Short mmCIF file of N, CA and C in Angstrom, two decimals:
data_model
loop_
_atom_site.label_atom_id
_atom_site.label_comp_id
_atom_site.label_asym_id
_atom_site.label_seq_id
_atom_site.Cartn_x
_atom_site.Cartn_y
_atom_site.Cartn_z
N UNK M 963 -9.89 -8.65 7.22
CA UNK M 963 -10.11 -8.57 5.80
C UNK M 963 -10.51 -9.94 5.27
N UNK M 964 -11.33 -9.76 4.73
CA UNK M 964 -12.14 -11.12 3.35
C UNK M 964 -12.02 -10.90 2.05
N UNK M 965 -11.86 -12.04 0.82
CA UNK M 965 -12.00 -11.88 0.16
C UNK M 965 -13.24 -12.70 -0.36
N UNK M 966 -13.70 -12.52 -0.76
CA UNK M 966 -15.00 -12.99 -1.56
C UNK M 966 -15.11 -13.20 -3.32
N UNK M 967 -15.82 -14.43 -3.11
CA UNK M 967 -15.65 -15.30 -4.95
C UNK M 967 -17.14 -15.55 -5.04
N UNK M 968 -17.91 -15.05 -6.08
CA UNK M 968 -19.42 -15.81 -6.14
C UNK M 968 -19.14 -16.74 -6.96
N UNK M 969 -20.13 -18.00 -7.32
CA UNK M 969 -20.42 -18.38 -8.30
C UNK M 969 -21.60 -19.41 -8.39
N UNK M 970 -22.38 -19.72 -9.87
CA UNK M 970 -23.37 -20.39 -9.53
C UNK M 970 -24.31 -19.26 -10.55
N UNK M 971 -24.26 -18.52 -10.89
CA UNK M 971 -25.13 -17.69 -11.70
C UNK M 971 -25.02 -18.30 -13.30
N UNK M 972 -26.41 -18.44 -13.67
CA UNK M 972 -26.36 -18.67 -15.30
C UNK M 972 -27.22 -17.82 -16.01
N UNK M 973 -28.31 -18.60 -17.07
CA UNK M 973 -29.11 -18.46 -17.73
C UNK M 973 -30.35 -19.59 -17.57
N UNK M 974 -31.08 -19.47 -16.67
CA UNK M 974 -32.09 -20.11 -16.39
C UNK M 974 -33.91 -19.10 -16.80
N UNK M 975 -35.14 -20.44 -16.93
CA UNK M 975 -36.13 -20.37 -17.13
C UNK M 975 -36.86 -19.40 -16.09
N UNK M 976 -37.76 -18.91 -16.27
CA UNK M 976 -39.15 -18.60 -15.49
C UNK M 976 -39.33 -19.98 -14.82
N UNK M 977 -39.51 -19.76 -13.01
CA UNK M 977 -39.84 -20.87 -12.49
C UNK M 977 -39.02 -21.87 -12.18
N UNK M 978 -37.23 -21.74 -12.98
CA UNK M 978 -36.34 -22.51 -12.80
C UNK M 978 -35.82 -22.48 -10.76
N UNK M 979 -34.75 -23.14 -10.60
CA UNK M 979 -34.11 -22.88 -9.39
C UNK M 979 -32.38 -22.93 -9.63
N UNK M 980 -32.04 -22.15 -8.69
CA UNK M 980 -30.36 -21.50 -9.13
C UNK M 980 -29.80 -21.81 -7.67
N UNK M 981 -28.99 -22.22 -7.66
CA UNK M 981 -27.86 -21.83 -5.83
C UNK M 981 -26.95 -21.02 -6.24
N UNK M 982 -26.54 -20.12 -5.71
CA UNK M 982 -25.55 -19.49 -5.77
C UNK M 982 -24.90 -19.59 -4.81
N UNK M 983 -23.06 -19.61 -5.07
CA UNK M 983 -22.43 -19.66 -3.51
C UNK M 983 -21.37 -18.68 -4.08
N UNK M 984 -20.87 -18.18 -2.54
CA UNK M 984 -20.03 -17.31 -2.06
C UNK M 984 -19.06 -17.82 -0.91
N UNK M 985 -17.52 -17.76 -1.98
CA UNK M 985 -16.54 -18.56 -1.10
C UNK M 985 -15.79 -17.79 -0.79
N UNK M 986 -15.24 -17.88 1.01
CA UNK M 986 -14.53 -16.32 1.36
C UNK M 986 -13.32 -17.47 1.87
N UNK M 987 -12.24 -16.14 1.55
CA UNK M 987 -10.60 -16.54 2.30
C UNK M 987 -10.34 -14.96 2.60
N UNK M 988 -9.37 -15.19 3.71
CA UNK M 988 -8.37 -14.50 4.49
C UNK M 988 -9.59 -14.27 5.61
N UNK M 989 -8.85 -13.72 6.97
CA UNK M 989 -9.68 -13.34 7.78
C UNK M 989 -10.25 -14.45 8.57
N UNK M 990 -11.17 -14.16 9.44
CA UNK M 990 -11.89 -15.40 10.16
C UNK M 990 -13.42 -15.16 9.31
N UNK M 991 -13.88 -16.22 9.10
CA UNK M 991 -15.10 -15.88 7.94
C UNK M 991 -16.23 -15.51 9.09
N UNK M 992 -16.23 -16.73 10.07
CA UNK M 992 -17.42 -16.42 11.37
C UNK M 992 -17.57 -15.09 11.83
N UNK M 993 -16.47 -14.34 11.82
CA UNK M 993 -16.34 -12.96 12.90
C UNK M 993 -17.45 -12.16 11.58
N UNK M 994 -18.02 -12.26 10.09
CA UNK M 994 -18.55 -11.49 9.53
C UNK M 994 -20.15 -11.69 9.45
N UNK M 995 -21.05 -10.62 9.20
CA UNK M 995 -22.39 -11.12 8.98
C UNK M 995 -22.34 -11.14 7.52
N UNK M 996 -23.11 -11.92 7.06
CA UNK M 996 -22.93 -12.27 5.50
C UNK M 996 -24.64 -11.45 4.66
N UNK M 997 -24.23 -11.48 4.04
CA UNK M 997 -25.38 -10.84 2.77
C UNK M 997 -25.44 -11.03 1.27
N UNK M 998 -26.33 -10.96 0.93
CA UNK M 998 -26.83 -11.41 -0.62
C UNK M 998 -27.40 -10.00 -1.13
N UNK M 999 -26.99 -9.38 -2.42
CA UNK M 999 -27.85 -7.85 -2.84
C UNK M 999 -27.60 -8.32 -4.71
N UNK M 1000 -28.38 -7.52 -4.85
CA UNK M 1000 -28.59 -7.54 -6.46
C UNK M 1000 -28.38 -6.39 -7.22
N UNK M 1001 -28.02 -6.47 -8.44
CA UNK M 1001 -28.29 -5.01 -9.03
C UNK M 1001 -28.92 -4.98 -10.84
N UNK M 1002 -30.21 -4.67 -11.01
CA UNK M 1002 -30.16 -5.05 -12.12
C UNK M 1002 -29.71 -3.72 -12.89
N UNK M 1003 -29.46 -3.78 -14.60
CA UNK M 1003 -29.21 -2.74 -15.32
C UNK M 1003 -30.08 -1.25 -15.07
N UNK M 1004 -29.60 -0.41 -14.95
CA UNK M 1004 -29.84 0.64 -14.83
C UNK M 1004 -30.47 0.94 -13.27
N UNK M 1005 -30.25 0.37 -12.59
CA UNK M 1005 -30.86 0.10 -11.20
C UNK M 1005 -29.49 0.46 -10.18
N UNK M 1006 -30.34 0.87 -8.77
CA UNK M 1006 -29.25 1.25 -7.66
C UNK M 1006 -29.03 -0.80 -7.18
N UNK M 1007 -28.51 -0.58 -6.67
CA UNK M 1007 -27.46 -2.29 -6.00
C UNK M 1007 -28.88 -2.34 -4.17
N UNK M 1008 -29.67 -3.30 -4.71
CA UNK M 1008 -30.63 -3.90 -3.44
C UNK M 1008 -30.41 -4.99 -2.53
N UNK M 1009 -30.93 -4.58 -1.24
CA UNK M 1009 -30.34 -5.76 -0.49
C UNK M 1009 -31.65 -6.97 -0.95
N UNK M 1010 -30.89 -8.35 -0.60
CA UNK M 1010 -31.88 -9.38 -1.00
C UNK M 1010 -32.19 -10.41 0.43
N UNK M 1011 -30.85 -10.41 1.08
CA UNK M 1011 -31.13 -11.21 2.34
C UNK M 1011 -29.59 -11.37 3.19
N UNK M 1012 -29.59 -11.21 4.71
CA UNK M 1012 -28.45 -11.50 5.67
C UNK M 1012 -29.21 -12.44 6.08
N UNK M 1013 -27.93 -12.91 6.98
CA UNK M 1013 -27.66 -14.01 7.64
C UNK M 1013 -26.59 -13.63 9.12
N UNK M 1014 -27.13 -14.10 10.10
CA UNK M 1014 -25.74 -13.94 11.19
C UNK M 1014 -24.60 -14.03 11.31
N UNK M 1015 -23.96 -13.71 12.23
CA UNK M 1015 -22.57 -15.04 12.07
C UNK M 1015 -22.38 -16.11 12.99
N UNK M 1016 -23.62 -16.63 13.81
CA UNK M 1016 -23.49 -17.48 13.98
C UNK M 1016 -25.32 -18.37 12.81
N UNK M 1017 -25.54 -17.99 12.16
CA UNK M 1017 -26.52 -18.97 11.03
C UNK M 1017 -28.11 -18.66 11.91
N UNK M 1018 -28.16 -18.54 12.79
CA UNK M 1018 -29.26 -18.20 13.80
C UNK M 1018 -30.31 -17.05 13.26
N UNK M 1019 -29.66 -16.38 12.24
CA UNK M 1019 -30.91 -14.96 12.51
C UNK M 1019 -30.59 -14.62 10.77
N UNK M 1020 -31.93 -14.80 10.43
CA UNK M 1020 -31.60 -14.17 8.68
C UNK M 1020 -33.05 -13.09 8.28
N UNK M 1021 -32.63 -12.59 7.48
CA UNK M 1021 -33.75 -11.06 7.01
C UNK M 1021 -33.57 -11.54 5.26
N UNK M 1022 -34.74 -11.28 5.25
CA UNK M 1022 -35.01 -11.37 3.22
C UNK M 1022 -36.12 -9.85 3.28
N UNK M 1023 -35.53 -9.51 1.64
CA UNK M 1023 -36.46 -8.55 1.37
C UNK M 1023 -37.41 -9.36 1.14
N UNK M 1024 -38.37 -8.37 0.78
CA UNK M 1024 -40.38 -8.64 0.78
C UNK M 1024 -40.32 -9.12 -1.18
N UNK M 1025 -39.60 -8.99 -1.99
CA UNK M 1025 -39.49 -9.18 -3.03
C UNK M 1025 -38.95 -10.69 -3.35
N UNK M 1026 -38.13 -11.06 -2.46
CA UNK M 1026 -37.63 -12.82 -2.31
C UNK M 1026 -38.03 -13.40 -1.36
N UNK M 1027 -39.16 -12.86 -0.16
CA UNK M 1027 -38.98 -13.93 0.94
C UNK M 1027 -40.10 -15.02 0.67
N UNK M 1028 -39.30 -16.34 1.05
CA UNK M 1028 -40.47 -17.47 0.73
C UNK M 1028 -40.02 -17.87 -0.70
N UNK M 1029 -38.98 -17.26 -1.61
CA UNK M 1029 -38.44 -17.70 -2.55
C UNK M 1029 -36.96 -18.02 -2.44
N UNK M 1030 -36.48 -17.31 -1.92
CA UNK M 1030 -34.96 -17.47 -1.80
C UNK M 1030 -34.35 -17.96 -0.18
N UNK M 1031 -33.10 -18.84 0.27
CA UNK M 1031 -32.74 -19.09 1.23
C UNK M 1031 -31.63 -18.65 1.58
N UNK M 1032 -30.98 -17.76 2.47
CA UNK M 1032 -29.77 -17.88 2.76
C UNK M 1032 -28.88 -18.77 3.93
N UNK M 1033 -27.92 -18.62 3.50
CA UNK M 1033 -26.79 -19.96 4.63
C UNK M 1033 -25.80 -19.89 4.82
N UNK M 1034 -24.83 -20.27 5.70
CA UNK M 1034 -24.05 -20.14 5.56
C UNK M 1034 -23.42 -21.55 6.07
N UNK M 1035 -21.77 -21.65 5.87
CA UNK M 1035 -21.27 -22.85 6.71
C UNK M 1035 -19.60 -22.29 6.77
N UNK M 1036 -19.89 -22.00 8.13
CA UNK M 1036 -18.66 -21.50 9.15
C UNK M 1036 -17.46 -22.73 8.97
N UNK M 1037 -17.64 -23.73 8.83
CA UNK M 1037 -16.61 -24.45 8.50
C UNK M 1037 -15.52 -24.37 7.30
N UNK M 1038 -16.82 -24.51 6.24
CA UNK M 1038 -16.50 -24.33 5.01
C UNK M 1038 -16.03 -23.34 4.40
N UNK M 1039 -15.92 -21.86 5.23
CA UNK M 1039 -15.90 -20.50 4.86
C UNK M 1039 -16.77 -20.32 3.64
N UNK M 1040 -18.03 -20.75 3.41
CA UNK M 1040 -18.73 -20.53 2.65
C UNK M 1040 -19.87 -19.64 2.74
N UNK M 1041 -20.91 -19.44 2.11
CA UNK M 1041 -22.44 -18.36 2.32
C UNK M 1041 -22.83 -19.08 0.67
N UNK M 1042 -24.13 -19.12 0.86
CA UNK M 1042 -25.03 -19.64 -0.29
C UNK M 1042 -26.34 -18.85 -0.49
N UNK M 1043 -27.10 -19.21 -1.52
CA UNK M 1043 -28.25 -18.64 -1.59
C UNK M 1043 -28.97 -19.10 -2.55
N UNK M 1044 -30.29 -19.90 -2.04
CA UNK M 1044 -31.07 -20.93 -2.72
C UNK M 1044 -31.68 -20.28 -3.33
N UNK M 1045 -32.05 -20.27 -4.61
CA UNK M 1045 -33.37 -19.35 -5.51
C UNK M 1045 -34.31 -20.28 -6.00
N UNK M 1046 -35.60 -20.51 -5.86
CA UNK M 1046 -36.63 -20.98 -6.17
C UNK M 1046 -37.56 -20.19 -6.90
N UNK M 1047 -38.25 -20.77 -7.99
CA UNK M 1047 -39.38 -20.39 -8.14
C UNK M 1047 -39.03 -18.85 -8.85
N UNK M 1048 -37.79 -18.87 -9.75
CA UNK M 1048 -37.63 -17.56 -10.24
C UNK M 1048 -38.29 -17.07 -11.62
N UNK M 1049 -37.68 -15.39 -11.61
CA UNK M 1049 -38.80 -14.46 -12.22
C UNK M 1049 -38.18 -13.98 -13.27
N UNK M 1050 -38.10 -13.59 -14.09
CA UNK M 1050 -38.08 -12.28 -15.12
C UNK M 1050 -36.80 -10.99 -14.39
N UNK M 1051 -37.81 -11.04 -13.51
CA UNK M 1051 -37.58 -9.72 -12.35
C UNK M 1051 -36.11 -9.87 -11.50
N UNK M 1052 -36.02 -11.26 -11.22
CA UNK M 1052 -34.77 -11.77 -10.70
C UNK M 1052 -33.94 -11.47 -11.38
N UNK M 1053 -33.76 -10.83 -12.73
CA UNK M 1053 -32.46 -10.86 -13.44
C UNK M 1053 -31.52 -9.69 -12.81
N UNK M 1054 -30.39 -10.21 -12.42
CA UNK M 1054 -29.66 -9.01 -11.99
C UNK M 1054 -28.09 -9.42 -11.81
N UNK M 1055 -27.24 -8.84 -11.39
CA UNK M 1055 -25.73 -9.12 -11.32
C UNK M 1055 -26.42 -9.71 -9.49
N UNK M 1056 -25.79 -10.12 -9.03
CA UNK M 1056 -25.70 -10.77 -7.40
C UNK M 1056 -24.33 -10.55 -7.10
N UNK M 1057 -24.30 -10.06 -5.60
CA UNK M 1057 -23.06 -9.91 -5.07
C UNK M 1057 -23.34 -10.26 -3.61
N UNK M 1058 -22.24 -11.15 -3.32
CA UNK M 1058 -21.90 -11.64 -1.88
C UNK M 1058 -20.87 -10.10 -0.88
N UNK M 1059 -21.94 -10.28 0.29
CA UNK M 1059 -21.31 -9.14 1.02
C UNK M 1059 -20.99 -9.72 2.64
N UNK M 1060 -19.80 -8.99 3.01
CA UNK M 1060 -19.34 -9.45 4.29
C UNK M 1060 -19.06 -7.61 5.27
N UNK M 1061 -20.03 -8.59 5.95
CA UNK M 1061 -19.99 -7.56 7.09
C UNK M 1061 -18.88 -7.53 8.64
N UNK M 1062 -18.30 -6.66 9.20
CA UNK M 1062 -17.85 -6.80 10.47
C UNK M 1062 -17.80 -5.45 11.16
N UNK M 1063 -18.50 -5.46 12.06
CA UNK M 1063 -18.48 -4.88 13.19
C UNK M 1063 -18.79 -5.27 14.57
N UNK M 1064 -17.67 -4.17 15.19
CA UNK M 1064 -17.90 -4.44 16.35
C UNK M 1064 -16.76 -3.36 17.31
N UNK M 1065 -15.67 -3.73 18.09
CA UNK M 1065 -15.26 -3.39 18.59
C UNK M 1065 -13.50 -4.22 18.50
N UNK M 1066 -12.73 -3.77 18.41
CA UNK M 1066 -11.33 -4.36 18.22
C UNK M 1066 -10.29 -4.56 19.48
N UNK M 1067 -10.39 -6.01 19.73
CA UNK M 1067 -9.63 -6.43 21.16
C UNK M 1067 -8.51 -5.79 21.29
N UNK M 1068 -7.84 -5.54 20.84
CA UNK M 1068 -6.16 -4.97 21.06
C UNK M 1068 -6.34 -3.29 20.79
N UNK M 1069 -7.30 -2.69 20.02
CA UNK M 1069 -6.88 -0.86 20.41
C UNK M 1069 -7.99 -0.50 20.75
N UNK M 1070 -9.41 -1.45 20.88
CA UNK M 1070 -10.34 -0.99 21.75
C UNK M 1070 -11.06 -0.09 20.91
N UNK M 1071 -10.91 0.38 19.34
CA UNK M 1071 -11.81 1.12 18.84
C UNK M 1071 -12.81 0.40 17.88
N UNK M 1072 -14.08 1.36 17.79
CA UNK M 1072 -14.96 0.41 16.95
C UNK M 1072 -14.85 0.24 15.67
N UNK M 1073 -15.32 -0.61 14.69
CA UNK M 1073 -15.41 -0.44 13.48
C UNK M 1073 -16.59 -1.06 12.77
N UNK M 1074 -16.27 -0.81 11.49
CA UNK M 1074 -17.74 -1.15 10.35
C UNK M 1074 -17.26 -1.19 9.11
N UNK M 1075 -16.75 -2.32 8.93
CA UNK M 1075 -16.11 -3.11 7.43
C UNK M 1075 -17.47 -3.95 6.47
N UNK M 1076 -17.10 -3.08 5.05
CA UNK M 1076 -17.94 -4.03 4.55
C UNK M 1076 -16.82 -4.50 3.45
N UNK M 1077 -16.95 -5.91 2.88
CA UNK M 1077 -16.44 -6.40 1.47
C UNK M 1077 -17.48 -7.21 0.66
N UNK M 1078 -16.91 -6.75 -0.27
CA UNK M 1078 -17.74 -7.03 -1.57
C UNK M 1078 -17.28 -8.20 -2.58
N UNK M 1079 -17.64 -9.00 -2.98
CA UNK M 1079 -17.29 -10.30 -4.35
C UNK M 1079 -17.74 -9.64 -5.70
N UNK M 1080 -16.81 -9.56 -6.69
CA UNK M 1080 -17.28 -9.23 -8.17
C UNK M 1080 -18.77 -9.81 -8.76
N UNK M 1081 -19.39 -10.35 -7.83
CA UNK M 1081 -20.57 -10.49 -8.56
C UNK M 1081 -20.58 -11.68 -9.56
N UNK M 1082 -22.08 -12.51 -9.90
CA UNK M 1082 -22.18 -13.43 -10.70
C UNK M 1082 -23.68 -13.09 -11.38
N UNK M 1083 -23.75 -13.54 -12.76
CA UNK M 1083 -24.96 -12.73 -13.25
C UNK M 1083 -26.06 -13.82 -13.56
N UNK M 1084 -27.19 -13.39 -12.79
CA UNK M 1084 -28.72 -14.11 -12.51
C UNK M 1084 -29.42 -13.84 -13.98
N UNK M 1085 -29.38 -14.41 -14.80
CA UNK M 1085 -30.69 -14.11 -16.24
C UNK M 1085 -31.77 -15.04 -16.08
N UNK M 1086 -33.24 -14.57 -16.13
CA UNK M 1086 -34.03 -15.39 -15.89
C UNK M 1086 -34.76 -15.27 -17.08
N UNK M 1087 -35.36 -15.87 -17.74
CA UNK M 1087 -35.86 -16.10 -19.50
C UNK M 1087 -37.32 -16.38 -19.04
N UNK M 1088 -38.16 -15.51 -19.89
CA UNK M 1088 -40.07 -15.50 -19.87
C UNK M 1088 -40.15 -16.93 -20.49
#
């Protein structure tokens, strides 16, 4: 189990740049794959970009890639997410997601945990 905290969301320009971070406790943070999704008003909740758990392998949608970065730092129990070059369109709630699966050393069955952070809200101004 993780818990997850975003923060870093404001009220920024067309064209501005935002970081957002996502700080996790309990659990081992490494054992999760991490993720970034959005949801704007009246909209279903979109993925925006993962990351591994070891920092090696990341996926962006076709709507942020080349704008946005994801990261993480296994030390820090942290996950981030660089926004550049934002839109109008970017406006949305953001939520940090933690993934784990795999297989469980001691009863040997598999699983597929996701947790979720309350979200921090992206406004981007024309």
């Amino acid at each position: 189990q993780v818990h997850l905290a975003e923060s870093g969301g404001g009220l920024v320009q067309a064209g501005d740049s935002l970081r957002l971070s996502c700080a996790a406790s309990g659990g081992t943070f490494s054992e999760y794959m991490m993720g970034w999704f959005r949801q704007a008003p009246g909209k279903e909740r979109e993925f925006i970009a993962a990351i591994s758990r070891s920092g090696i392998y990341t996926r962006y949608a076709d709507s942020v890639k080349g704008r946005f970065t994801i990261g993480r730092d296994n030390a820090g129990n942290m996950a981030s997410l660089q926004m550049y070059s934002l839109k109008p369109e970017d406006t949305a709630v953001y939520y940090c997601n933690a993934n784990g699966i795999g297989t469980d050393p001691v009863s040997a069955q598999a699983y597929d945990y996701d947790y979720w952070g309350r979200g921090t809200q992206v406004t981007v101004s024309s």
